[in-house]
Coordinates of C-alpha atoms in Angstrom, one line a residue:
M1 CA -48.2 4.3 -166.2
L2 CA -48.6 2.3 -163.0
P3 CA -45.9 4.1 -160.9
K4 CA -47.3 7.4 -162.0
F5 CA -50.8 6.4 -161.0
N6 CA -49.5 5.1 -157.7
R7 CA -47.7 8.5 -157.1
I8 CA -50.9 10.4 -157.8
M9 CA -52.9 8.1 -155.5
N10 CA -50.3 8.6 -152.8
L11 CA -50.7 12.3 -153.1
W12 CA -54.4 12.0 -152.8
S13 CA -54.0 9.8 -149.8
L14 CA -51.6 12.3 -148.1
S15 CA -54.1 15.1 -148.8
L16 CA -56.9 13.1 -147.2
Q17 CA -54.7 12.3 -144.2
N18 CA -54.0 16.0 -143.8
I19 CA -57.7 16.8 -143.9
K20 CA -58.5 14.2 -141.3
S21 CA -55.8 15.5 -139.0
K22 CA -57.6 18.9 -138.7
P23 CA -61.3 18.0 -138.6
L24 CA -62.5 21.3 -137.0
Y25 CA -60.8 23.5 -139.6
T26 CA -62.0 21.3 -142.4
F27 CA -65.6 21.2 -141.0
L28 CA -65.6 25.0 -140.8
S29 CA -64.2 25.5 -144.3
V30 CA -66.7 23.1 -145.8
L31 CA -69.6 24.5 -143.8
I32 CA -69.0 28.2 -144.7
L33 CA -68.2 27.5 -148.3
S34 CA -71.2 25.3 -148.8
L35 CA -73.4 28.0 -147.2
S36 CA -72.0 30.5 -149.6
I37 CA -72.6 28.2 -152.6
A38 CA -76.2 27.5 -151.5
L39 CA -76.9 31.2 -151.1
L40 CA -75.4 32.1 -154.5
L41 CA -77.2 29.4 -156.4
G42 CA -80.4 29.9 -154.4
I43 CA -80.5 33.6 -155.3
Q44 CA -79.9 32.8 -158.9
Q45 CA -82.7 30.3 -158.9
L46 CA -85.1 32.6 -157.1
K47 CA -84.3 35.5 -159.5
R48 CA -84.9 33.3 -162.5
S49 CA -88.1 31.9 -161.0
F50 CA -89.4 35.4 -160.1
K51 CA -88.6 36.8 -163.5
N52 CA -90.0 33.8 -165.3
Q53 CA -93.2 34.1 -163.3
L54 CA -93.6 37.8 -164.2
E55 CA -92.9 37.2 -167.9
N56 CA -95.0 34.0 -168.0
N57 CA -98.1 35.8 -166.6
L58 CA -97.9 38.5 -169.3
G59 CA -99.3 36.0 -171.8
N60 CA -99.9 37.7 -175.2
I61 CA -100.9 41.1 -173.6
D62 CA -99.1 44.0 -175.2
L63 CA -101.1 46.9 -173.6
V64 CA -103.6 47.4 -170.8
V65 CA -106.2 50.2 -171.1
G66 CA -108.1 51.2 -167.9
A67 CA -109.1 54.1 -165.7
K68 CA -106.6 56.9 -164.9
G69 CA -104.3 56.2 -162.0
S70 CA -101.1 54.4 -161.4
P71 CA -100.0 52.4 -164.5
L72 CA -98.2 49.9 -162.3
Q73 CA -101.4 49.4 -160.3
L74 CA -103.4 48.9 -163.5
V75 CA -101.0 46.2 -164.7
L76 CA -100.8 44.5 -161.3
A77 CA -104.6 44.5 -161.1
S78 CA -105.4 43.5 -164.7
V79 CA -102.5 41.2 -165.6
L80 CA -101.2 39.6 -162.4
H81 CA -104.5 40.1 -160.5
L82 CA -102.7 41.1 -157.4
D83 CA -103.9 44.7 -156.7
N84 CA -107.2 46.6 -156.7
P85 CA -108.2 48.1 -160.1
T86 CA -107.8 51.9 -160.7
G87 CA -111.5 52.2 -161.5
N88 CA -113.8 51.4 -164.4
I89 CA -114.1 52.5 -168.0
L90 CA -117.1 52.6 -170.3
Y91 CA -117.6 49.5 -172.3
K92 CA -118.7 51.4 -175.4
E93 CA -115.4 53.4 -175.3
A94 CA -113.4 50.2 -175.1
L95 CA -115.4 48.7 -178.0
K96 CA -114.4 51.8 -180.1
L97 CA -110.7 51.3 -179.3
S98 CA -110.9 47.6 -180.1
K99 CA -111.9 48.4 -183.7
N100 CA -108.5 50.0 -184.4
P101 CA -106.8 48.2 -187.4
M102 CA -103.5 47.9 -185.5
I103 CA -105.1 45.7 -182.9
K104 CA -105.1 41.9 -183.3
S105 CA -107.3 41.1 -180.3
A106 CA -108.8 43.2 -177.5
V107 CA -110.2 41.3 -174.5
P108 CA -112.4 43.2 -172.0
I109 CA -112.3 42.1 -168.4
S110 CA -114.5 43.1 -165.5
Y111 CA -114.3 42.0 -161.9
G112 CA -115.1 42.9 -158.4
D113 CA -116.1 39.7 -156.7
N114 CA -114.5 36.6 -155.4
Y115 CA -115.3 33.1 -154.4
K116 CA -113.2 31.9 -151.3
G117 CA -110.5 34.4 -152.3
F118 CA -110.3 33.5 -156.0
R119 CA -111.2 36.3 -158.3
I120 CA -114.2 36.0 -160.6
V121 CA -113.4 37.6 -163.9
G122 CA -116.0 38.6 -166.4
T123 CA -114.6 38.4 -169.9
T124 CA -115.1 36.8 -173.3
N125 CA -114.0 33.3 -174.4
T126 CA -111.0 34.8 -176.2
F127 CA -109.4 35.5 -172.7
T128 CA -108.0 32.0 -172.5
A129 CA -106.2 32.5 -175.8
L130 CA -104.1 35.2 -174.2
Y131 CA -102.5 32.5 -172.0
N132 CA -102.8 29.6 -174.5
A133 CA -105.1 27.9 -172.0
E134 CA -107.2 24.9 -173.1
L135 CA -110.2 23.2 -171.5
E136 CA -109.4 20.0 -169.6
K137 CA -113.1 19.1 -169.3
G138 CA -116.5 20.6 -169.8
H139 CA -117.1 23.5 -172.2
N140 CA -116.7 27.3 -172.4
V141 CA -119.1 29.8 -170.9
E142 CA -122.2 29.9 -173.2
K143 CA -124.6 32.0 -171.2
S144 CA -124.9 34.1 -168.1
M145 CA -124.1 32.7 -164.6
Q146 CA -121.8 29.9 -166.0
V147 CA -118.2 29.8 -165.0
V148 CA -115.0 28.0 -166.1
L149 CA -112.4 27.3 -163.4
G150 CA -108.7 27.7 -163.5
N151 CA -107.0 24.4 -162.7
A152 CA -105.6 25.6 -159.4
V153 CA -109.0 26.7 -158.3
A154 CA -110.6 23.4 -159.1
L155 CA -107.9 21.5 -157.3
K156 CA -107.8 23.7 -154.3
L157 CA -111.6 24.0 -153.7
N158 CA -112.3 20.5 -155.0
I159 CA -115.1 21.8 -157.2
K160 CA -116.6 19.7 -160.1
I161 CA -118.6 20.5 -163.2
G162 CA -122.2 21.0 -162.3
D163 CA -121.5 22.4 -158.8
T164 CA -122.8 25.9 -158.0
L165 CA -121.2 28.7 -156.1
L166 CA -122.1 32.0 -154.6
S167 CA -119.7 34.9 -155.0
S168 CA -119.0 37.5 -152.4
H169 CA -118.4 41.2 -153.1
G170 CA -114.9 42.5 -153.1
L171 CA -111.6 40.8 -153.9
I172 CA -111.0 39.4 -150.4
E173 CA -112.9 36.4 -149.0
N174 CA -115.7 37.4 -146.8
N175 CA -119.1 36.1 -145.6
I176 CA -120.7 39.5 -145.2
E177 CA -121.7 40.6 -148.7
I178 CA -122.6 37.4 -150.5
H179 CA -124.6 37.7 -153.7
Q180 CA -127.8 35.7 -154.1
E181 CA -127.2 34.8 -157.8
S182 CA -125.4 31.4 -158.1
F183 CA -122.9 30.5 -160.7
T184 CA -122.8 27.0 -162.3
V185 CA -119.4 25.4 -163.1
V186 CA -119.4 24.2 -166.7
G187 CA -115.7 23.7 -167.4
V188 CA -112.2 23.3 -166.0
L189 CA -109.0 24.5 -167.7
K190 CA -105.8 22.6 -168.0
P191 CA -102.9 23.7 -165.8
T192 CA -100.7 26.5 -167.4
Q193 CA -98.6 27.6 -164.4
K194 CA -99.9 31.1 -165.2
V195 CA -102.2 33.5 -163.4
I196 CA -105.2 32.1 -165.2
D197 CA -104.9 28.9 -163.1
R198 CA -106.1 31.0 -160.1
L199 CA -109.1 32.7 -161.8
I200 CA -112.7 31.9 -162.2
L201 CA -113.9 33.0 -165.6
T202 CA -117.4 34.0 -166.6
N203 CA -118.9 36.3 -169.2
L204 CA -119.3 40.1 -168.8
E205 CA -123.1 39.8 -168.6
S206 CA -122.8 37.7 -165.5
V207 CA -120.8 40.4 -163.7
W208 CA -123.2 43.1 -164.8
E209 CA -126.1 41.0 -163.8
V210 CA -124.8 40.3 -160.3
H211 CA -124.0 44.0 -159.7
H212 CA -126.9 45.6 -161.4
H213 CA -129.5 43.0 -161.2
E214 CA -132.3 45.1 -159.7
E215 CA -131.4 48.1 -161.9
E216 CA -131.5 46.1 -165.0
E217 CA -134.8 44.6 -164.2
H218 CA -136.4 48.1 -164.3
D219 CA -134.5 49.7 -167.2
H220 CA -132.4 47.3 -169.1
L221 CA -132.3 49.1 -172.4
E222 CA -131.5 52.5 -170.9
H223 CA -128.4 51.4 -169.1
H224 CA -127.0 48.9 -171.6
H225 CA -124.8 51.5 -173.3
E226 CA -123.4 52.6 -169.9
K227 CA -122.0 49.3 -169.0
E228 CA -118.5 49.4 -167.5
I229 CA -115.5 47.2 -167.5
T230 CA -112.3 47.2 -165.5
S231 CA -109.8 47.2 -168.4
L232 CA -109.1 46.1 -171.9
L233 CA -106.2 43.7 -172.7
I234 CA -104.8 44.4 -176.1
N235 CA -102.6 42.4 -178.4
F236 CA -101.2 44.2 -181.5
K237 CA -100.7 42.8 -184.9
N238 CA -97.1 44.2 -184.9
P239 CA -94.9 46.3 -182.6
R240 CA -95.7 49.5 -184.4
G241 CA -98.9 49.7 -182.4
L242 CA -96.9 50.2 -179.2
L243 CA -95.3 53.4 -180.6
T244 CA -98.4 55.5 -181.2
F245 CA -101.4 53.8 -179.7
P246 CA -100.6 54.2 -175.9
R247 CA -99.6 57.9 -176.4
R248 CA -102.9 58.7 -178.2
I249 CA -105.0 57.1 -175.5
N250 CA -103.2 58.9 -172.7
K251 CA -103.5 62.3 -174.4
Q252 CA -106.8 62.1 -176.1
T253 CA -109.1 60.1 -173.8
N254 CA -109.9 60.0 -170.1
M255 CA -108.4 56.5 -170.0
Q256 CA -104.8 55.4 -169.5
A257 CA -102.7 52.9 -171.4
A258 CA -100.0 51.0 -169.6
L259 CA -97.3 48.7 -171.0
P260 CA -97.2 45.5 -168.9
K261 CA -93.6 44.6 -170.0
Y262 CA -92.3 48.1 -169.1
E263 CA -94.1 48.3 -165.8
L264 CA -93.2 44.8 -164.7
H265 CA -89.6 45.4 -165.7
K266 CA -89.6 48.4 -163.3
L267 CA -91.1 46.2 -160.6
Y268 CA -88.4 43.6 -161.2
E269 CA -85.7 46.2 -161.0
Y270 CA -87.1 47.5 -157.8
T271 CA -87.4 44.1 -156.1
S272 CA -83.9 43.2 -157.4
I273 CA -82.5 45.4 -154.6
G274 CA -83.4 42.6 -152.1
F275 CA -81.7 40.0 -154.4
Q276 CA -78.6 42.1 -154.7
T277 CA -78.3 42.5 -151.0
I278 CA -78.6 38.8 -150.3
S279 CA -76.1 38.2 -153.2
L280 CA -73.7 40.7 -151.5
I281 CA -74.0 38.8 -148.3
A282 CA -73.3 35.5 -150.1
Y283 CA -70.1 37.0 -151.7
L284 CA -68.9 38.2 -148.3
I285 CA -69.4 34.7 -146.9
L286 CA -67.5 33.3 -150.0
V287 CA -64.6 35.6 -149.2
I288 CA -64.6 34.6 -145.6
S289 CA -64.7 30.9 -146.5
C290 CA -61.7 31.4 -148.9
I291 CA -59.8 33.2 -146.1
T292 CA -60.6 30.2 -143.8
I293 CA -59.3 27.8 -146.4
F294 CA -56.1 29.9 -146.9
I295 CA -55.5 30.1 -143.1
S296 CA -56.1 26.3 -142.7
L297 CA -53.7 25.4 -145.5
Y298 CA -51.1 28.0 -144.6
K299 CA -51.1 26.8 -141.0
M300 CA -50.8 23.2 -142.1
V301 CA -47.8 24.1 -144.4
K302 CA -46.1 26.0 -141.6
E303 CA -46.8 23.4 -138.8
R304 CA -45.8 20.5 -141.0
A305 CA -42.7 22.1 -142.5
F306 CA -40.5 19.3 -141.1
D307 CA -42.6 16.6 -142.6
L308 CA -42.7 18.3 -145.9
A309 CA -38.9 18.7 -145.8
I310 CA -38.5 15.0 -145.0
L311 CA -40.7 14.3 -148.1
R312 CA -38.3 16.4 -150.2
T313 CA -35.3 14.5 -148.9
Y314 CA -37.0 11.3 -150.0
G315 CA -37.3 12.5 -153.5
A316 CA -40.5 14.5 -153.6
S317 CA -40.4 17.6 -155.7
N318 CA -41.8 21.0 -154.8
F319 CA -44.4 20.5 -157.6
Q320 CA -45.6 17.3 -155.9
L321 CA -45.9 19.0 -152.6
I322 CA -47.8 21.9 -154.2
K323 CA -50.1 19.3 -155.9
M324 CA -50.8 17.8 -152.6
I325 CA -52.0 21.1 -151.2
F326 CA -54.1 21.7 -154.3
Y327 CA -55.7 18.3 -154.0
E328 CA -56.6 19.2 -150.4
G329 CA -58.2 22.4 -151.6
F330 CA -60.0 20.6 -154.4
I331 CA -61.4 18.0 -151.9
V332 CA -62.7 20.9 -149.7
V333 CA -64.3 22.7 -152.8
F334 CA -65.8 19.5 -154.2
S335 CA -67.3 18.5 -150.8
S336 CA -68.6 22.1 -150.3
F337 CA -70.2 22.3 -153.7
L338 CA -71.9 19.0 -153.3
L339 CA -73.1 19.9 -149.8
G340 CA -74.2 23.4 -150.9
F341 CA -76.1 22.1 -153.9
L342 CA -77.8 19.4 -151.8
L343 CA -78.7 22.0 -149.1
L344 CA -80.2 24.3 -151.8
K345 CA -82.3 21.6 -153.3
I346 CA -83.6 20.4 -149.9
V347 CA -84.5 23.9 -148.7
L348 CA -86.0 25.3 -151.9
Y349 CA -87.9 22.2 -152.9
S350 CA -89.3 21.9 -149.3
V351 CA -90.5 25.5 -149.4
F352 CA -91.9 25.3 -152.9
Y353 CA -93.5 21.9 -152.3
F354 CA -95.3 23.4 -149.4
M355 CA -96.4 26.4 -151.5
E356 CA -97.5 24.1 -154.3
S357 CA -99.6 22.0 -152.0
I358 CA -101.4 25.2 -151.1
D359 CA -101.6 27.0 -154.5
H360 CA -101.4 24.0 -156.8
Q361 CA -98.9 25.9 -158.9
N362 CA -95.2 25.1 -159.4
I363 CA -93.4 28.4 -159.9
L364 CA -89.9 27.2 -159.2
K365 CA -87.7 27.5 -162.3
A366 CA -84.8 25.1 -162.6
L367 CA -81.2 26.4 -162.6
S368 CA -79.6 26.4 -166.0
L369 CA -76.3 24.6 -166.5
N370 CA -74.6 28.0 -167.2
D371 CA -75.7 29.4 -163.8
V372 CA -74.2 26.4 -162.0
L373 CA -71.0 26.5 -164.1
E374 CA -70.6 30.3 -163.6
T375 CA -70.9 29.9 -159.8
G376 CA -68.6 26.9 -159.8
F377 CA -66.0 28.7 -161.9
L378 CA -66.1 31.7 -159.6
I379 CA -65.7 29.6 -156.4
L380 CA -62.9 27.5 -158.0
T381 CA -61.0 30.6 -159.0
M382 CA -61.2 32.1 -155.5
V383 CA -60.1 28.9 -153.9
I384 CA -57.2 28.5 -156.4
V385 CA -56.1 32.1 -155.3
S386 CA -56.3 31.0 -151.6
V387 CA -54.3 27.9 -152.2
S388 CA -51.8 29.7 -154.3
L389 CA -51.1 32.0 -151.4
A390 CA -50.9 29.2 -149.0
I391 CA -48.2 27.3 -150.9
Y392 CA -45.8 30.3 -150.7
P393 CA -43.8 28.7 -147.8
I394 CA -43.3 25.6 -149.9
I395 CA -41.8 27.6 -152.7
K396 CA -39.4 29.3 -150.3
M397 CA -38.6 26.2 -148.4
N398 CA -35.0 25.7 -147.3
I399 CA -34.7 22.0 -146.4
S400 CA -31.4 22.2 -144.5
I401 CA -32.5 25.1 -142.3
I402 CA -35.8 23.3 -141.4
L403 CA -34.1 20.0 -140.6
S404 CA -31.3 21.6 -138.6
N405 CA -33.9 23.7 -136.6
E406 CA -35.9 20.6 -135.8
K407 CA -32.9 18.8 -134.4

């Protein structure tokens, strides 16, 4: 066992000596390959994080009902809270829909104001159940002009229970249209890493009161049945509701029904073009790095043909020489993978740590072992092909001709 171990160690030692003898080639090979590995793994991690964030924010929402317009805009506005709403719908019409026996829960939401850029959403206390959110401290909204803060809002603005705040009109922070009615903070939610962390929740009456305060003072009863909401978030008892309910709303009412999963899947497919482009660039860099490794090893084999021939005369077999070349390739791949993985972690965690310090949300999804193994297997395969081509001169080596030419 010991002589065999010594032979293996000698081959590893010779491979390391070869690498040290050409530092520039080795440096370029490792640098380009590690860059390719970092890009490939980085794209996979970003895709996984982006997709997870979209799916995570869906909560238990199967259907969104709102005003006619773009269904994607309706979903972005009502589910992800990223866009402007398509309009309003009558609250009494939404209440009629919510009584359908196929519906498990129907949560109305209404918004149009913000506090320092965070949206104030008027809804019911069942809204938190859509995201499985729980109170961290305080209590739920019990009467008008009370608010419960998402965890990121409370951390970002350093607001505590009992504090008051004045909302401004619109969905963008401004100091021009500030409402006079103040909200009182009565609760803070636990972090969920979902969109609810960035929302300020109140009841529907608060939103109506802020926007129609003067009108309601004069004729409260007359206008109560004309109250409006932005949209209705529906969760069905079973998937059968998805087959008929949206079609009926779109055909028989002046409202529209949008399927969040379908719309966000379209959005994901659209944005995937960017990911695919970067992935293509990463694959091109990978091919270039494999060509660099091939050229480096092939050049070494050709330039050191005499040394290799001498090794053969001292008893080394072709197989041992080939193993030496493979060890060299393995050292380059292992170093590159380690460097690429380290580079990826440093860059991504630095960027997302900075984002988390601003938004107080961690949206980075860890890479799965399968993703790492798939990328590693692909790179190893391509490097094995490169090394296999580089060892061709060893297979065709004629010791007598090489030694006679050298003399």
